[in-house]
mmCIF file of C-alpha atoms and ligand atoms in Angstrom:
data_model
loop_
_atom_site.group_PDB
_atom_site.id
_atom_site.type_symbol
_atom_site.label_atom_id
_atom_site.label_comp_id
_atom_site.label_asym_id
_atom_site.label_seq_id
_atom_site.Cartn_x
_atom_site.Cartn_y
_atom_site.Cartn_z
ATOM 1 C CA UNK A 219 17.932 3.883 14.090
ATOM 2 C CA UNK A 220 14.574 5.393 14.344
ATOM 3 C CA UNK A 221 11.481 2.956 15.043
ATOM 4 C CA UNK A 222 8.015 3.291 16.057
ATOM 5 C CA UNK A 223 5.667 0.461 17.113
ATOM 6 C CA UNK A 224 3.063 -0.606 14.724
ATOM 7 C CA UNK A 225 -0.105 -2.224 15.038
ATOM 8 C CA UNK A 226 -1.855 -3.248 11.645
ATOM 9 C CA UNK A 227 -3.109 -6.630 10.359
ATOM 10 C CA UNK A 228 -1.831 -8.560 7.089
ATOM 11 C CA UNK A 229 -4.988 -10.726 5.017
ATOM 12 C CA UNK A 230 -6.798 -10.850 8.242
ATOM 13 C CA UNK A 231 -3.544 -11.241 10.553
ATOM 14 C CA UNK A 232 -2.697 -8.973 13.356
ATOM 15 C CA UNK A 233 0.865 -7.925 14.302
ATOM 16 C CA UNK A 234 2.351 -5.622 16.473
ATOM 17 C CA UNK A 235 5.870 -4.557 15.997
ATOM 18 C CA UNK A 236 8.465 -2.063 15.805
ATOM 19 C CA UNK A 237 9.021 -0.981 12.805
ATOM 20 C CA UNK A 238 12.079 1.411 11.477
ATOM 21 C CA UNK A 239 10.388 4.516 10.174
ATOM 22 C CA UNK A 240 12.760 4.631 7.197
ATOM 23 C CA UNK A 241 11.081 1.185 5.506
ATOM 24 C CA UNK A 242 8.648 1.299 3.065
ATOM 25 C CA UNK A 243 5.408 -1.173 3.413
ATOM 26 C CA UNK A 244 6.922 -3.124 0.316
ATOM 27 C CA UNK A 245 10.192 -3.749 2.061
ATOM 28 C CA UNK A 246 7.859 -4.728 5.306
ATOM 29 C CA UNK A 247 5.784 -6.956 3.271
ATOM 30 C CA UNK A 248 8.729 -8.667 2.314
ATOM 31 C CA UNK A 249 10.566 -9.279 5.343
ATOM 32 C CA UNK A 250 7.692 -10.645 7.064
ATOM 33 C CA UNK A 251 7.392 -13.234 3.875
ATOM 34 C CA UNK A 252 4.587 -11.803 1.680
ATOM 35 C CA UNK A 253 6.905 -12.087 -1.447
ATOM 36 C CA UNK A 254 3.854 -11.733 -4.160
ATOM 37 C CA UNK A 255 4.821 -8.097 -3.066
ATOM 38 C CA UNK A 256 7.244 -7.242 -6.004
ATOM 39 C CA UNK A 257 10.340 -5.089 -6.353
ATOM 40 C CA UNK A 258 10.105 -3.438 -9.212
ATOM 41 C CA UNK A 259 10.760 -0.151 -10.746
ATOM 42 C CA UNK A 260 10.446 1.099 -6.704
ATOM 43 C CA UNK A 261 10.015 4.919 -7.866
ATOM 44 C CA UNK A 262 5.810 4.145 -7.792
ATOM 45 C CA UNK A 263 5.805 3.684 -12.085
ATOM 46 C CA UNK A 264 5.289 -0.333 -12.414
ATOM 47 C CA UNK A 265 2.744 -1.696 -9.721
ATOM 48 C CA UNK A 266 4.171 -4.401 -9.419
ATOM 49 C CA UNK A 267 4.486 -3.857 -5.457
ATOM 50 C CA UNK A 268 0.464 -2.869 -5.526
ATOM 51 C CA UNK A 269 -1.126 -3.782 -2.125
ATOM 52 C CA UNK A 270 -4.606 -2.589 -0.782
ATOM 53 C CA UNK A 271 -4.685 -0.616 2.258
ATOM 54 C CA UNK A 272 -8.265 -0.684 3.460
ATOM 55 C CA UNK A 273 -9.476 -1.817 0.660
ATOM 56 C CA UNK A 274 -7.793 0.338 -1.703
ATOM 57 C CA UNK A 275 -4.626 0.012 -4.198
ATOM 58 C CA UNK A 276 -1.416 1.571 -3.181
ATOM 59 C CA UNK A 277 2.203 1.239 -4.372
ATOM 60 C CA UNK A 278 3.990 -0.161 -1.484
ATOM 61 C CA UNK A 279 7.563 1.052 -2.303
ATOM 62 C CA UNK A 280 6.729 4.349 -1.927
ATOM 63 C CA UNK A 281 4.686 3.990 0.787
ATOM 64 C CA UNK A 282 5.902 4.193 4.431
ATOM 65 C CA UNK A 283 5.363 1.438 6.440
ATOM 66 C CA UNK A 284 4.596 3.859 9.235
ATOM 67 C CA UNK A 285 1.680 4.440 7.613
ATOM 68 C CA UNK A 286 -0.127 1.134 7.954
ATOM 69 C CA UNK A 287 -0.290 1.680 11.770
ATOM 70 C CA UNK A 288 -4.090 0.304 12.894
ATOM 71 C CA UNK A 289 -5.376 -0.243 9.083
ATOM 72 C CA UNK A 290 -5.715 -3.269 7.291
ATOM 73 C CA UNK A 291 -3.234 -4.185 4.290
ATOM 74 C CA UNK A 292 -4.391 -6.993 1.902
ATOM 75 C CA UNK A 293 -2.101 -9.105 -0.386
ATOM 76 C CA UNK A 294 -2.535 -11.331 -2.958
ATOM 77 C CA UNK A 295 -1.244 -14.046 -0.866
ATOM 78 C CA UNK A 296 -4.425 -13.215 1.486
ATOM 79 C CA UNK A 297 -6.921 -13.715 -1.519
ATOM 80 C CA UNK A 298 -7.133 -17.755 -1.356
ATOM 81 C CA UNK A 299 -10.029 -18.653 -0.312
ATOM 82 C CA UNK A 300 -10.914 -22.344 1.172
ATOM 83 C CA UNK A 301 -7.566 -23.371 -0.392
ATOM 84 C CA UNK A 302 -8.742 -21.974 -3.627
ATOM 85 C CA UNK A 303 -8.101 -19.335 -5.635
ATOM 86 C CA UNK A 304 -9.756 -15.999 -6.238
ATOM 87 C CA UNK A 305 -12.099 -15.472 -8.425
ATOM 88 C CA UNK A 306 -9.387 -12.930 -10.351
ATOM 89 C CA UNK A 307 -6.902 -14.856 -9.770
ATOM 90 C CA UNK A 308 -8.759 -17.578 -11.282
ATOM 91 C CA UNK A 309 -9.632 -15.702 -13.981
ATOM 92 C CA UNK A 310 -6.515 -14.815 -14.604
ATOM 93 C CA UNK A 311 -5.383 -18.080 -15.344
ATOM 94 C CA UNK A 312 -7.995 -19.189 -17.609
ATOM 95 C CA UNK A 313 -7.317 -16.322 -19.908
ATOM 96 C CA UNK A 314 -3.803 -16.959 -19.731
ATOM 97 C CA UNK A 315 -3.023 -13.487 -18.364
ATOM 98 C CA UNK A 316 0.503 -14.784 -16.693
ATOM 99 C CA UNK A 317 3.444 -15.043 -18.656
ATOM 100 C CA UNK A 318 6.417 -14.510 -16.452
ATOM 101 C CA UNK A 319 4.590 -13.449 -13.320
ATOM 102 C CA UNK A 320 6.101 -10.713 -12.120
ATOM 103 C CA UNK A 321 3.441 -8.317 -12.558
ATOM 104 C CA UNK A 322 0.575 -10.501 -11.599
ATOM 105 C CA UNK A 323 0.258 -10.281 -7.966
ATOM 106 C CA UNK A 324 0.086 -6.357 -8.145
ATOM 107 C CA UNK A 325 -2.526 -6.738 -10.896
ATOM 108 C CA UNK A 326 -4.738 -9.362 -9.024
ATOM 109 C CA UNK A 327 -5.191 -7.033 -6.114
ATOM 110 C CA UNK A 328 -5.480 -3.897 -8.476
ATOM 111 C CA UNK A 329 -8.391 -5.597 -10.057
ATOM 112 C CA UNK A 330 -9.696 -6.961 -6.875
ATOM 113 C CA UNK A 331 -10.134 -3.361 -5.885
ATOM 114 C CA UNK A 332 -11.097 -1.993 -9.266
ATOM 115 C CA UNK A 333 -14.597 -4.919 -9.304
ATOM 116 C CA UNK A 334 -14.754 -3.838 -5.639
ATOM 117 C CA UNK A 335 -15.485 -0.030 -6.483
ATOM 118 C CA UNK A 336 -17.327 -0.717 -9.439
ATOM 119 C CA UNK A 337 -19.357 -3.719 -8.246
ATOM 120 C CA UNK A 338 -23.246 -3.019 -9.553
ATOM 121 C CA UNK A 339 -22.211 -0.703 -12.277
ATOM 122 C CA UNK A 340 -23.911 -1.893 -15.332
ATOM 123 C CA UNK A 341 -21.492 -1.497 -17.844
ATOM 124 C CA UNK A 342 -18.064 -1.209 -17.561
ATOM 125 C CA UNK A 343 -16.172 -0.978 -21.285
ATOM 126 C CA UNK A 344 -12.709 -2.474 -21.783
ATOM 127 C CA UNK A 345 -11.383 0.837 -21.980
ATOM 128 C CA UNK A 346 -12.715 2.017 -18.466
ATOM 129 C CA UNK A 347 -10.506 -1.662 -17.068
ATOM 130 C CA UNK A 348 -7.570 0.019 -19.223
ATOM 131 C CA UNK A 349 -7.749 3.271 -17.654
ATOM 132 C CA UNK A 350 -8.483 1.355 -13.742
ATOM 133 C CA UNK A 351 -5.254 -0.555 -14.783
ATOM 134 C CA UNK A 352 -2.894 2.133 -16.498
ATOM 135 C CA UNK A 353 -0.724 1.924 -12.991
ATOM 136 C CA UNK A 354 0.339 -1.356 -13.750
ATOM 137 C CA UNK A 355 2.487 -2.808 -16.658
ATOM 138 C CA UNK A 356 3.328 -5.973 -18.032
ATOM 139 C CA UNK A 357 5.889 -6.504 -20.469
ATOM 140 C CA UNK A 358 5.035 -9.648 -21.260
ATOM 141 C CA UNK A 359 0.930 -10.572 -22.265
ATOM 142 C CA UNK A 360 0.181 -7.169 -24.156
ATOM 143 C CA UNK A 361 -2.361 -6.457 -21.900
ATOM 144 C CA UNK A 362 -5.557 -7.882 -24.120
ATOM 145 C CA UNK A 363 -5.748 -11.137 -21.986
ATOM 146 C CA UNK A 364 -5.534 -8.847 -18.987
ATOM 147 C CA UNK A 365 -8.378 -7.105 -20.159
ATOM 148 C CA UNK A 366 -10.266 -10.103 -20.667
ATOM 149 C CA UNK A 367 -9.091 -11.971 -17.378
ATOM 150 C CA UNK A 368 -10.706 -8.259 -15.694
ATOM 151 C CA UNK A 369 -13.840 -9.241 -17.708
ATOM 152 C CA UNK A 370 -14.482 -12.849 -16.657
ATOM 153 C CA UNK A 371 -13.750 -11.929 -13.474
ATOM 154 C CA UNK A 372 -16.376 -9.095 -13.371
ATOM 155 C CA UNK A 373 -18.840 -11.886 -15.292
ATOM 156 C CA UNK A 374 -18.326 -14.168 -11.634
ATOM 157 C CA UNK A 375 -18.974 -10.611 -9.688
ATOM 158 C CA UNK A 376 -16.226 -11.710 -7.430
ATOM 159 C CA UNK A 377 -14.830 -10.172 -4.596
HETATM 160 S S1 FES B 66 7.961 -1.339 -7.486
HETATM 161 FE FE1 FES B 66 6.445 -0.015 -6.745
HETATM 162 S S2 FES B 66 5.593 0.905 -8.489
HETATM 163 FE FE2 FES B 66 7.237 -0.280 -9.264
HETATM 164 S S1 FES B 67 3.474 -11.422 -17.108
HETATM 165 FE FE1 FES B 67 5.543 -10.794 -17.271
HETATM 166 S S2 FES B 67 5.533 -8.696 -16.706
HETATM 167 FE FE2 FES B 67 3.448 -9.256 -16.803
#
């Protein structure tokens, strides 16, 4: 077995460890017990595993956890604040974007990233949030109370 030691930091939380150089960040992620991480599709189509490294969306199954050595890797678990939720993920639940969950987590921190970048744009049209979310699916809401949840949350101008 091939490892390499790793020094990165998790919502704010540094480790150092070795690290097989086979494992993908999702598969990381979920050994150290950030389960919002999902297992998906795991061929990069579904988002469901979507994380931000420094600050920006990847798919974490088909990225190597090698890669995370001395950046900064945010999950949704990380995005509590005071004991309270996000602003996304509290607008998610007001506009009743969940259904079965699975998807959520890599949504949240998609659209934590996407009102990130776009913070102090004037307008941003519903189809600009479809194309910033056409990396993840749901099969369960129909997207339109995603869409909306992206709105509110951009009305709070969170992050
Ligand atoms: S599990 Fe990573 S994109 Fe589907
Ligand atoms: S809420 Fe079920 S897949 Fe999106």
């Amino acid at each position: 077995m091939f490892t390499v030691e790793l020094t990165f930091s998790i919502n704010g939380k540094s480790y150092e460890m070795e690290v097989d150089v086979r494992k993908s960040l999702m598969e990381l992620l979920r050994e150290i017990g950030y389960t919002s991480v999902k297992h998906g599709c795991g061929v990069g189509e579904c988002g469901a595993c979507t994380v931000l490294v420094n600050d920006v969306p990847v798919d974490s199954c088909l990225y190597l956890a090698t890669w995370v050595n001395g950046a900064a890797v945010r999950t949704t678990e990380g995005e509590c604040r005071d004991g309270k939720l996000s602003p996304v993920q509290d607008a998610y639940v007001q506009e009743g974007a969940v259904q079965c969950g699975f998807c959520t987590p890599g949504l949240i921190m998609n659209t934590t990233a996407f009102l990130e970048k776009n913070r102090g744009k004037e307008e941003l049209s519903r189809e600009e949030i479809k194309k910033g979310h056409a990396g993840n699916l749901c099969r369960c809401t129909g997207y339109q109370t995603i869409i909306n949840a992206v709105e509110a949350a951009r009305k709070k101008d969170v992050c």
